[in-house]
Amino acid sequence: MLLRAPASVTLPSDAPLSSTEVLEILRQRWQASYDLQLIVRRGRLYLQVMWGYLEQQSFPMTAEQYAEKLNELVANLNGLGVSAQVRSWLTTTTDKPRLGKAMTLPLELPEGRASEFLL
């Protein structure tokens, strides 16, 4: 189960992300727990905010499965060294998830990290 962080907590921009923080951002910005995915296209890594969300009746995951997936994704983002990019984008983007169109962030990986993740 995901815990909620107090809204008044301010983290340094380069601090590691937590699944609680990401979930709080999603819920504050768009009032839903959207599905997030890492995808590889043409040798680049992207973070996508999908249009499906946990509160949707047809969402294919339970709350526990969603929390597990979000924890794993956040651990990968932290391991890649892109937490500041993701935090900044999620809190400032003017785009909004909508049916059939995912929001996409091209990740700028630190030198050497791309070769560890991309094959």
Coordinates of C-alpha atoms in Angstrom, one line a residue:
M1 CA 0.0 0.0 0.0
L2 CA 1.3 3.5 -0.8
L3 CA 1.4 6.1 1.9
R4 CA 0.7 9.7 1.3
A5 CA 3.4 12.2 2.0
P6 CA 2.4 15.5 3.7
A7 CA 1.8 18.2 1.0
S8 CA 4.1 20.6 2.8
V9 CA 7.2 18.5 2.4
T10 CA 9.7 20.0 -0.1
L11 CA 12.5 17.9 -1.5
P12 CA 15.7 19.0 -3.2
S13 CA 15.3 18.7 -7.0
D14 CA 18.0 16.1 -7.1
A15 CA 16.6 13.9 -4.3
P16 CA 15.6 10.4 -5.3
L17 CA 11.9 10.0 -6.2
S18 CA 9.6 7.9 -4.1
S19 CA 6.5 6.2 -5.3
T20 CA 4.5 8.2 -2.7
E21 CA 5.8 11.4 -4.2
V22 CA 5.0 10.4 -7.8
L23 CA 1.5 9.2 -6.8
E24 CA 0.9 12.5 -4.9
I25 CA 2.0 14.5 -7.9
L26 CA -0.3 12.5 -10.2
R27 CA -3.3 12.9 -7.9
Q28 CA -2.7 16.6 -7.3
R29 CA -2.2 17.5 -11.0
W30 CA -4.8 15.3 -12.6
Q31 CA -6.9 13.8 -9.8
A32 CA -6.1 10.2 -10.9
S33 CA -3.4 7.6 -10.3
Y34 CA -2.3 7.2 -13.9
D35 CA -0.3 4.3 -15.2
L36 CA 3.4 5.0 -16.0
Q37 CA 5.6 3.1 -18.3
L38 CA 9.2 3.2 -19.5
I39 CA 9.6 2.5 -23.2
V40 CA 12.5 2.3 -25.6
R41 CA 12.1 3.6 -29.1
R42 CA 14.9 4.0 -31.7
G43 CA 17.6 3.7 -29.0
R44 CA 16.0 6.3 -26.7
L45 CA 14.3 5.8 -23.4
Y46 CA 11.0 7.6 -22.6
L47 CA 8.7 7.8 -19.6
Q48 CA 5.0 7.8 -20.6
V49 CA 2.0 8.8 -18.5
M50 CA -0.7 6.6 -20.0
W51 CA -4.4 7.4 -20.1
G52 CA -5.5 4.5 -17.9
Y53 CA -5.7 5.0 -14.2
L54 CA -6.2 3.0 -11.0
E55 CA -9.6 4.6 -10.1
Q56 CA -11.0 3.5 -13.5
Q57 CA -13.3 0.4 -13.3
S58 CA -11.7 -1.2 -16.4
F59 CA -8.1 -0.7 -15.1
P60 CA -6.4 -4.1 -15.4
M61 CA -4.4 -3.9 -12.1
T62 CA -5.4 -4.1 -8.4
A63 CA -4.2 -1.4 -6.1
E64 CA -1.4 -3.8 -4.8
Q65 CA -0.3 -4.5 -8.4
Y66 CA -0.2 -0.8 -9.3
A67 CA 1.8 0.0 -6.1
E68 CA 4.3 -2.8 -6.9
K69 CA 4.7 -1.6 -10.5
L70 CA 5.1 2.1 -9.4
N71 CA 7.7 1.1 -6.8
E72 CA 9.7 -0.8 -9.5
L73 CA 9.4 2.1 -12.0
V74 CA 10.5 4.7 -9.5
A75 CA 13.5 2.5 -8.5
N76 CA 14.5 2.3 -12.2
L77 CA 14.2 6.1 -12.6
N78 CA 16.3 6.7 -9.5
G79 CA 18.9 4.1 -10.7
L80 CA 19.1 5.9 -14.1
G81 CA 19.7 9.2 -12.4
V82 CA 16.7 11.0 -13.9
S83 CA 14.7 11.8 -10.8
A84 CA 15.1 15.6 -11.2
Q85 CA 14.0 15.5 -14.8
V86 CA 10.9 13.4 -14.0
R87 CA 10.0 15.5 -11.0
S88 CA 10.3 18.7 -12.9
W89 CA 8.3 17.5 -15.9
L90 CA 5.5 16.0 -13.8
T91 CA 5.1 19.2 -11.9
T92 CA 5.3 21.6 -14.8
T93 CA 4.0 20.0 -17.9
T94 CA 1.0 21.7 -19.4
D95 CA -0.1 18.6 -21.2
K96 CA -2.7 16.2 -19.7
P97 CA -3.3 12.5 -20.2
R98 CA -6.2 11.8 -22.5
L99 CA -7.8 8.7 -24.0
G100 CA -5.6 7.2 -26.7
K101 CA -2.7 9.6 -26.2
A102 CA 0.0 9.1 -23.7
M103 CA 2.2 12.0 -22.4
T104 CA 5.8 11.3 -23.2
L105 CA 9.0 12.5 -21.6
P106 CA 12.3 11.8 -23.5
L107 CA 14.7 11.0 -20.7
E108 CA 18.2 12.5 -20.9
L109 CA 20.3 9.8 -19.3
P110 CA 23.6 10.7 -17.7
E111 CA 26.7 9.6 -19.6
G112 CA 27.2 5.8 -19.4
R113 CA 23.8 5.1 -18.0
A114 CA 22.1 4.6 -21.4
S115 CA 24.4 1.7 -22.3
E116 CA 23.5 0.0 -19.0
F117 CA 19.8 0.1 -19.7
L118 CA 19.5 0.1 -23.5
L119 CA 20.6 -3.0 -25.5

